[in-house]
mmCIF file of N, CA and C in Angstrom:
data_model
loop_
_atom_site.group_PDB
_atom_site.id
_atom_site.type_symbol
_atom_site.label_atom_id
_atom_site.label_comp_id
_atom_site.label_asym_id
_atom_site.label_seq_id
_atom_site.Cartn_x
_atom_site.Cartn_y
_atom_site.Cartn_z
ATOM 1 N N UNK A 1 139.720 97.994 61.945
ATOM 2 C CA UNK A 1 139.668 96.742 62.669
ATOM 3 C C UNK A 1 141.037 96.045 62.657
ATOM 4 N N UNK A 2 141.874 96.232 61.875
ATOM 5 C CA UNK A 2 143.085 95.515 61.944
ATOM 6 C C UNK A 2 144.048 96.097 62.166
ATOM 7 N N UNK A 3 143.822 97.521 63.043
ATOM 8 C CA UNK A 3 144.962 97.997 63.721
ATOM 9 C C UNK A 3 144.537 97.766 65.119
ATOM 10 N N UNK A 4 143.650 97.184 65.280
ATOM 11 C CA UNK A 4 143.501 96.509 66.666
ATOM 12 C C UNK A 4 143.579 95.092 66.981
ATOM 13 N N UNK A 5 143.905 94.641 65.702
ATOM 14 C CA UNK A 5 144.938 93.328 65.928
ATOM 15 C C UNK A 5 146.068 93.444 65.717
ATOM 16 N N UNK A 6 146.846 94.248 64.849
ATOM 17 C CA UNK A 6 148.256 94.760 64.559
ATOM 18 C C UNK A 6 148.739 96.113 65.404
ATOM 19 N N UNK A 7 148.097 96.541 66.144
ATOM 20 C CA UNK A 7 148.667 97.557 66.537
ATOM 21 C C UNK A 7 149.311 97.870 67.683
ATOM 22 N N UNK A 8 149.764 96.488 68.251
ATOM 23 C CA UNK A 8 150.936 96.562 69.044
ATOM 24 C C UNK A 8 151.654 95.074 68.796
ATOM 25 N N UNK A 9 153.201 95.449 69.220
ATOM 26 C CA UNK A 9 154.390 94.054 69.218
ATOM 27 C C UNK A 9 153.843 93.278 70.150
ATOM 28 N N UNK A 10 153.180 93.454 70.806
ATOM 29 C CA UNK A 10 152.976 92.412 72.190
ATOM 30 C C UNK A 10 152.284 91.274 71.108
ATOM 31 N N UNK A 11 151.380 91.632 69.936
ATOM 32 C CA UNK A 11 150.111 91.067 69.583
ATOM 33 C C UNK A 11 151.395 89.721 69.031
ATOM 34 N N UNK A 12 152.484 90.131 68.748
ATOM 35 C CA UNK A 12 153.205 88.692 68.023
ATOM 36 C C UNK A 12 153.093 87.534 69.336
ATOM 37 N N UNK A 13 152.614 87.756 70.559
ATOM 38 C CA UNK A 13 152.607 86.775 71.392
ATOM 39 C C UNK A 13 151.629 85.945 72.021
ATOM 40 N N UNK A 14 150.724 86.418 70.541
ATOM 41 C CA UNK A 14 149.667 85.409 70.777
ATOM 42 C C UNK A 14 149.780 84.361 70.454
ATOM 43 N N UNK A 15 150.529 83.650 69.426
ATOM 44 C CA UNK A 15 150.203 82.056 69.194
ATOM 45 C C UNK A 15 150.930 81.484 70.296
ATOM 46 N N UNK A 16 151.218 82.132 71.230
ATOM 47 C CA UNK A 16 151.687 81.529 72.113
ATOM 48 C C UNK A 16 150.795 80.352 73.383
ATOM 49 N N UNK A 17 149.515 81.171 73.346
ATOM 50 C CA UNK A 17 148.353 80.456 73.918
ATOM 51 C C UNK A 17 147.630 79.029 73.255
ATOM 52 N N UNK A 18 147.743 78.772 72.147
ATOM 53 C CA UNK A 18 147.389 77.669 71.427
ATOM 54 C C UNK A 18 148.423 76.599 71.846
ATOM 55 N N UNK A 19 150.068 77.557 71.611
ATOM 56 C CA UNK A 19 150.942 76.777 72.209
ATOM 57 C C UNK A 19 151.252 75.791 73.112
ATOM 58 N N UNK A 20 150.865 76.609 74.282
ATOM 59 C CA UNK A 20 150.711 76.168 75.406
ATOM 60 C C UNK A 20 149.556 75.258 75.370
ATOM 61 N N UNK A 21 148.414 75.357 75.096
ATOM 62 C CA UNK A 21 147.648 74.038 75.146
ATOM 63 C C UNK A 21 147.960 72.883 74.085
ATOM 64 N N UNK A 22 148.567 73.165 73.256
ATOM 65 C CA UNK A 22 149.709 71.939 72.836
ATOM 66 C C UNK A 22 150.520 71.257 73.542
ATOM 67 N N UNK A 23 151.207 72.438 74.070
ATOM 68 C CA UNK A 23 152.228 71.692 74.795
ATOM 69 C C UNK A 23 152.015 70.652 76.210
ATOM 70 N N UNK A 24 150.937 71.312 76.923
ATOM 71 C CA UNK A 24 149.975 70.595 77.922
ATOM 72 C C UNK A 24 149.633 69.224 77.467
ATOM 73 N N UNK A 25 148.906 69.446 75.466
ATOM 74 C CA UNK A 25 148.253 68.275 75.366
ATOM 75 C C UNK A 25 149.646 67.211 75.674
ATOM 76 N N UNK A 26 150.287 67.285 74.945
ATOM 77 C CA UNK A 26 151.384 66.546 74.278
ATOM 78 C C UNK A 26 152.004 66.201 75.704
ATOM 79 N N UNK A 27 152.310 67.044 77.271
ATOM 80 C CA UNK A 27 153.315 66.531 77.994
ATOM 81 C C UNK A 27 154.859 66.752 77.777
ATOM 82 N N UNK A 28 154.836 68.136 77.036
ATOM 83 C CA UNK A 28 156.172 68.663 77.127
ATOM 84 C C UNK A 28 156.572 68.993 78.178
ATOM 85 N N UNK A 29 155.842 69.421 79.084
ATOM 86 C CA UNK A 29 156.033 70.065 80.348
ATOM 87 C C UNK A 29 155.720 71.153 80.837
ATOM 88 N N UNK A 30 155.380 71.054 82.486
ATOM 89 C CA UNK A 30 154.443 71.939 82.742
ATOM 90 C C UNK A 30 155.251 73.587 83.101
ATOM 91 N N UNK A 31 156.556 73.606 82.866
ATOM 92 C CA UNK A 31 157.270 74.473 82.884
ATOM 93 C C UNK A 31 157.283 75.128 81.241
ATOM 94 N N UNK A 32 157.010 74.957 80.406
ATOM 95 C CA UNK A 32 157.053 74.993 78.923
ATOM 96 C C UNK A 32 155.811 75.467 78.972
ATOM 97 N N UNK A 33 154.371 74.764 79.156
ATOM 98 C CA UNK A 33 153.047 75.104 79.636
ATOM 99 C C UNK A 33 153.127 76.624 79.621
ATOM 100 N N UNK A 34 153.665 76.851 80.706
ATOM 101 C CA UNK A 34 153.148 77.935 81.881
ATOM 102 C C UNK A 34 153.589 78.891 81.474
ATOM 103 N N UNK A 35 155.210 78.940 80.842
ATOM 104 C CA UNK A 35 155.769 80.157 80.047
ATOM 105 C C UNK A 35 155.099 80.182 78.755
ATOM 106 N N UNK A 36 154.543 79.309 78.552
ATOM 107 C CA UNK A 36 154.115 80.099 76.803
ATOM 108 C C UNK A 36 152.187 81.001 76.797
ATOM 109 N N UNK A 37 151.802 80.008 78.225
ATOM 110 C CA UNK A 37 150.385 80.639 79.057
ATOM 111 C C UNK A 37 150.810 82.123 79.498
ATOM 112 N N UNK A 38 152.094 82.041 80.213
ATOM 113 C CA UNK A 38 151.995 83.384 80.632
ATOM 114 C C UNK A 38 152.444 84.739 79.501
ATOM 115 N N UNK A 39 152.944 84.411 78.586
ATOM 116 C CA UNK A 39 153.461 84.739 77.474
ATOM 117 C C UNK A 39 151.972 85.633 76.638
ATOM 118 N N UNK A 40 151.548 84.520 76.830
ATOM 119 C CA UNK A 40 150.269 84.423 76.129
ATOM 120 C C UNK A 40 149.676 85.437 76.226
ATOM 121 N N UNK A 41 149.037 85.959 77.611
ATOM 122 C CA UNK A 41 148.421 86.653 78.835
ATOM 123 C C UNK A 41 149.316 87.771 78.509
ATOM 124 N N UNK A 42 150.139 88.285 78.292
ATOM 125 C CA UNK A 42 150.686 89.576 78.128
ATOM 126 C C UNK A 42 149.608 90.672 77.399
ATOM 127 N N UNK A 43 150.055 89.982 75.705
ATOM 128 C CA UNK A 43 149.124 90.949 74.689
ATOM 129 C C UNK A 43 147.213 91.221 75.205
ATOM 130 N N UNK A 44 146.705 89.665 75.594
ATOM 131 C CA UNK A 44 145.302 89.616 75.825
ATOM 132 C C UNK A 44 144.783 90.844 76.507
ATOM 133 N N UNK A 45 146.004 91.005 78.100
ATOM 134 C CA UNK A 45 146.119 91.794 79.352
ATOM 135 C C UNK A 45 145.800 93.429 78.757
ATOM 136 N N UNK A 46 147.266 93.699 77.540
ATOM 137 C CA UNK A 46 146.974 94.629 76.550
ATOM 138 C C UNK A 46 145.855 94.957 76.038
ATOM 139 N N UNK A 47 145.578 94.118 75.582
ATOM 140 C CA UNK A 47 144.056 94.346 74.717
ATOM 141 C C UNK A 47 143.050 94.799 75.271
ATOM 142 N N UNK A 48 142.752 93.862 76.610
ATOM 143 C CA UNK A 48 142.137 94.586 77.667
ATOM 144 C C UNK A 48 141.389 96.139 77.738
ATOM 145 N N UNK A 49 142.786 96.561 78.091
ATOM 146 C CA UNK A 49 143.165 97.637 78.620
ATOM 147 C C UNK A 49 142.684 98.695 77.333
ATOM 148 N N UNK A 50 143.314 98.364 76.056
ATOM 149 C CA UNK A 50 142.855 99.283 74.944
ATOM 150 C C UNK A 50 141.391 99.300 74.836
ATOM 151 N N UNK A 51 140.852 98.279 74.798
ATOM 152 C CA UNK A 51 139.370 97.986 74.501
ATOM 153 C C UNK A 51 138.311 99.220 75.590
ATOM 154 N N UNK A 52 138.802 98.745 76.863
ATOM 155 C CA UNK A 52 138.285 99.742 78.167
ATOM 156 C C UNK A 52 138.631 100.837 77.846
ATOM 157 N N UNK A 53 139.445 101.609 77.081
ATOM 158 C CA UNK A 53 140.003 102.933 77.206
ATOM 159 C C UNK A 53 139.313 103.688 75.692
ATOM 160 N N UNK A 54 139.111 102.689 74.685
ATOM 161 C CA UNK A 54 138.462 102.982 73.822
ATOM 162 C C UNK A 54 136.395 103.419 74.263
ATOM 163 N N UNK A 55 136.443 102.588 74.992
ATOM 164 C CA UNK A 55 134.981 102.501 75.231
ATOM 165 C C UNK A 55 135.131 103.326 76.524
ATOM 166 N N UNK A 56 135.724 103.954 77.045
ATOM 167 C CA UNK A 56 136.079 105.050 78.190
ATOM 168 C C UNK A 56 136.030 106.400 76.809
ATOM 169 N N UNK A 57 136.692 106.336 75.995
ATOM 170 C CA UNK A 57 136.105 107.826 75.320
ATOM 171 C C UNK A 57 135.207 107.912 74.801
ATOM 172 N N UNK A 58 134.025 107.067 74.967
ATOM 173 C CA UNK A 58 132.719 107.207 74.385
ATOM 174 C C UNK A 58 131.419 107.584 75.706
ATOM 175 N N UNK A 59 132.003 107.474 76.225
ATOM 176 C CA UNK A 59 130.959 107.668 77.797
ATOM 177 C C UNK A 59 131.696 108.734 78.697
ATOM 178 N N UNK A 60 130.775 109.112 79.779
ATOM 179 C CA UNK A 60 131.297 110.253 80.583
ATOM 180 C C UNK A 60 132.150 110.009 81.339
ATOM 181 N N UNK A 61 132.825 110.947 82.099
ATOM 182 C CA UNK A 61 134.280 110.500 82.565
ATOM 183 C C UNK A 61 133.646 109.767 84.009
ATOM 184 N N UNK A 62 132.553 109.879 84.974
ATOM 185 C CA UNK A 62 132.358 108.859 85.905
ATOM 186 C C UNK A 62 132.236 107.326 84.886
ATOM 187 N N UNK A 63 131.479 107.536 84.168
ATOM 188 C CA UNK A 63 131.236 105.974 83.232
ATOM 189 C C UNK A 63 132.559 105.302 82.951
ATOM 190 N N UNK A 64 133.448 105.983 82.423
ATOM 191 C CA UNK A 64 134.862 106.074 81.527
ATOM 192 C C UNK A 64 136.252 105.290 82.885
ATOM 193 N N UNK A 65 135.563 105.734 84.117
ATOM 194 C CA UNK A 65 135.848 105.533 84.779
ATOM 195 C C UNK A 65 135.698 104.047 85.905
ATOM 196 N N UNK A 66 134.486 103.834 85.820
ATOM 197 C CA UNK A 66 133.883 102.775 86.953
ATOM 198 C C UNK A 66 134.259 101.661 85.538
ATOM 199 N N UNK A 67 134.647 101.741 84.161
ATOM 200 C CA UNK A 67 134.676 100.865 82.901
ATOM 201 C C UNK A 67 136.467 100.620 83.438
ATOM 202 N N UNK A 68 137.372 101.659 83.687
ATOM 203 C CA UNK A 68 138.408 101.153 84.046
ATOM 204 C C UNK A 68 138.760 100.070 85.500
ATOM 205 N N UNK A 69 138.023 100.427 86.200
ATOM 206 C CA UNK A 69 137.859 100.035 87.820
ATOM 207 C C UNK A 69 138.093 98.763 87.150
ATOM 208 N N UNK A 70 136.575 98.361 86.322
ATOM 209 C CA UNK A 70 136.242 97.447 86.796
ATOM 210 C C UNK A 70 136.925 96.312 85.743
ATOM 211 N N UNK A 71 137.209 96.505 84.551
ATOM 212 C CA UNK A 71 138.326 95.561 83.333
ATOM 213 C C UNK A 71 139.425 96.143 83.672
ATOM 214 N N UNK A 72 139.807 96.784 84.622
ATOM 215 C CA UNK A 72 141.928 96.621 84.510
ATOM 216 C C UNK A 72 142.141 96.007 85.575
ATOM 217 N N UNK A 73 141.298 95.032 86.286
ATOM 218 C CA UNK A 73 141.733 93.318 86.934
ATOM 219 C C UNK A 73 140.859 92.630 86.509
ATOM 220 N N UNK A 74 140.539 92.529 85.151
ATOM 221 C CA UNK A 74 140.069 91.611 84.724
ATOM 222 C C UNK A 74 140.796 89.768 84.550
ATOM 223 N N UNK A 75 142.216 90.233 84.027
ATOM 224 C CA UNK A 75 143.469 89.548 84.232
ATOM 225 C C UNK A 75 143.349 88.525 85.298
ATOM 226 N N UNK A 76 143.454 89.414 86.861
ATOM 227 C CA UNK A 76 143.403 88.768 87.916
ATOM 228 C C UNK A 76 142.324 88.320 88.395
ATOM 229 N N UNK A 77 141.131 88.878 87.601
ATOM 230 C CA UNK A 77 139.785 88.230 88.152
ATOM 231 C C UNK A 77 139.748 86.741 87.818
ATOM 232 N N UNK A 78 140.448 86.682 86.132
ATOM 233 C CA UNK A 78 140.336 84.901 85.434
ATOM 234 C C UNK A 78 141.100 84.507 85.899
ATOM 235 N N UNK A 79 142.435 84.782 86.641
ATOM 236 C CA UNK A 79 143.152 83.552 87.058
ATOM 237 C C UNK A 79 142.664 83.445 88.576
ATOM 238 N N UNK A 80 142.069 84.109 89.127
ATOM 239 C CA UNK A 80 141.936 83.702 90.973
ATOM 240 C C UNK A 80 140.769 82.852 90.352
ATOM 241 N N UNK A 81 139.637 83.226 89.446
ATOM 242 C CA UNK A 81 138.489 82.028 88.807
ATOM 243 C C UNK A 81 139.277 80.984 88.780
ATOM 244 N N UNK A 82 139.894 80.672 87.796
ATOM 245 C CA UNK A 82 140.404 79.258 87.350
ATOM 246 C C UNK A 82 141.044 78.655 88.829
ATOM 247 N N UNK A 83 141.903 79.417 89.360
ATOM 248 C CA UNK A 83 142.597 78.854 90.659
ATOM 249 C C UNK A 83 141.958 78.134 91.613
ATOM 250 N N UNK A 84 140.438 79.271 91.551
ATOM 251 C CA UNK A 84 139.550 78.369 92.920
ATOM 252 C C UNK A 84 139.466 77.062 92.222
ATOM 253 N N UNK A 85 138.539 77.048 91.006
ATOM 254 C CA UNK A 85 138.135 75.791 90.456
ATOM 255 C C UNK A 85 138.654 74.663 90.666
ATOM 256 N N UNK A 86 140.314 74.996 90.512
ATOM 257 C CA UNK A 86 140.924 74.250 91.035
ATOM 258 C C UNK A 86 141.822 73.788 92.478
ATOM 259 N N UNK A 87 140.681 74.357 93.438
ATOM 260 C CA UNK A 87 141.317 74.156 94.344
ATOM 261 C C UNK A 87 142.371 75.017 95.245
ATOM 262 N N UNK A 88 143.129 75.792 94.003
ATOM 263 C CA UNK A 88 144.296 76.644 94.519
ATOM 264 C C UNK A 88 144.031 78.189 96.164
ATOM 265 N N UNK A 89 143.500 77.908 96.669
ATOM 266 C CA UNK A 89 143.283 78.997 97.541
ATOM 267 C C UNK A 89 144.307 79.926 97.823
ATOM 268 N N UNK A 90 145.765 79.497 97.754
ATOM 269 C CA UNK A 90 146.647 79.539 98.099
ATOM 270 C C UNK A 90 147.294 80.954 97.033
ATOM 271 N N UNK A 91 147.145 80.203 95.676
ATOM 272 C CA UNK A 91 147.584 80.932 95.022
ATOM 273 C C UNK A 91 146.826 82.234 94.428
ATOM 274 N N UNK A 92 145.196 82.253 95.197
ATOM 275 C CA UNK A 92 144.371 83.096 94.786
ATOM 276 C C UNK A 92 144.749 84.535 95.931
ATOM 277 N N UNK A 93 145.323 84.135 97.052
ATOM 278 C CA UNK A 93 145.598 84.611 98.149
ATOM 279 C C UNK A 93 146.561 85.394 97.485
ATOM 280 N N UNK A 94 147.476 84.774 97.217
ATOM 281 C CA UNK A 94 149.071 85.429 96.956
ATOM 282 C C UNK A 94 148.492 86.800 95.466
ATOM 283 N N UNK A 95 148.046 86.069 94.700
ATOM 284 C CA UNK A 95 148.116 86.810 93.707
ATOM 285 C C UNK A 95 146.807 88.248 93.765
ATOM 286 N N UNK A 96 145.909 88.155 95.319
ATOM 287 C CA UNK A 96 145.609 89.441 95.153
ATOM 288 C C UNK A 96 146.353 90.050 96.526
ATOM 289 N N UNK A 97 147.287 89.459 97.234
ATOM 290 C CA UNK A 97 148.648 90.715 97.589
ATOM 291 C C UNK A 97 148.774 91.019 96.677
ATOM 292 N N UNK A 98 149.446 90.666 95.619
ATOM 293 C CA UNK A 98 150.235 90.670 94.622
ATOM 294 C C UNK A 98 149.660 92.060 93.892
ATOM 295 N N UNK A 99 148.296 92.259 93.591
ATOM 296 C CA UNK A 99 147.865 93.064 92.728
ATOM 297 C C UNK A 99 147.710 94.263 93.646
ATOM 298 N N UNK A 100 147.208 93.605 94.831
ATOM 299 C CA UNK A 100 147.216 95.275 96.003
ATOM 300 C C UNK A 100 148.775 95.517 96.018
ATOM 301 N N UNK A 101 150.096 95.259 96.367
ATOM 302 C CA UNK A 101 150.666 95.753 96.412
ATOM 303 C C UNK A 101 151.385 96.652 95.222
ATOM 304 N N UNK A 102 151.511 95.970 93.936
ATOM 305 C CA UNK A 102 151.887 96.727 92.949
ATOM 306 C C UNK A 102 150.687 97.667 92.858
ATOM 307 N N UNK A 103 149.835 97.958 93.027
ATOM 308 C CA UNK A 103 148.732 99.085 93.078
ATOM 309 C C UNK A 103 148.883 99.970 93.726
ATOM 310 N N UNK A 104 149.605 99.402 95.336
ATOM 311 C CA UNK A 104 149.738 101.179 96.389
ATOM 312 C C UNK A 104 151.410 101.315 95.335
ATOM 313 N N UNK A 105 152.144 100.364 95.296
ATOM 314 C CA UNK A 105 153.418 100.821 94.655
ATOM 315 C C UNK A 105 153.500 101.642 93.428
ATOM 316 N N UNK A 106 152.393 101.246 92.370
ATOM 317 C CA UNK A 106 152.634 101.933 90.933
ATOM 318 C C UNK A 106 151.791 102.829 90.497
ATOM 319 N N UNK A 107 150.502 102.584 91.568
ATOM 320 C CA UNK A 107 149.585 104.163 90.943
ATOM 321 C C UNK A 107 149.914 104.998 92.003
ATOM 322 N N UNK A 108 149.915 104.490 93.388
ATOM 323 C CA UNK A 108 150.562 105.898 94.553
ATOM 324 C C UNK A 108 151.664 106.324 94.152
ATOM 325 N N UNK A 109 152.753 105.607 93.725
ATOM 326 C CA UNK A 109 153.466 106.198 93.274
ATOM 327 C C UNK A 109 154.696 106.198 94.954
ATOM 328 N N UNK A 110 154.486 105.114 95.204
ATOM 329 C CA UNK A 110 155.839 104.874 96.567
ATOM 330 C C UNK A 110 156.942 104.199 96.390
#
């Protein structure tokens, strides 16, 4: 169990998320905010990904499979959530170009 909290450098970038809602509380700024949120979101993104791939070698490779589909945009599923909530349409738009294009770019391989 605690090489799945220690078992990657990314994991040092978690107190970064508490951070950031400090820094929000307090009014340091929403540029300070956002880098220590997105900071944050790195390792979680990681974790993700290990968790699905762990529980992908326990099931058959269609199972192993429709388990990756569906948690490796999990990432982008919570922030287009939070975005609508708030209104953002805009930025829910952009950020699934965003994920289709690095997708034909990095798994096609163009």
């Amino acid at each position: 169990a605690l090489h799945v909290l220690l078992g990657s450098r990314l994991n040092l970038l978690l107190p970064c998320g508490p951070a950031a809602l400090l820094a929000a509380r307090l009014g340091i700024g929403d540029e300070i905010s956002f880098l220590l949120a997105l900071a944050a979101l790195c390792p979680l993104a990681e974790r993700i990904g290990y968790a699905t791939e762990q529980a992908a070698l326990h099931t058959s490779s269609q199972a192993g499979a429709l388990l990756n589909a569906t948690f490796g945009n999990a990432t982008e599923l919570i922030v287009s959530l939070c975005a609508i909530r708030e209104g953002l349409l805009r930025v829910v738009q952009l950020s699934l170009l965003g994920s289709v294009l690095s997708n034909l770019l990095l798994v096609l391989g163009c």
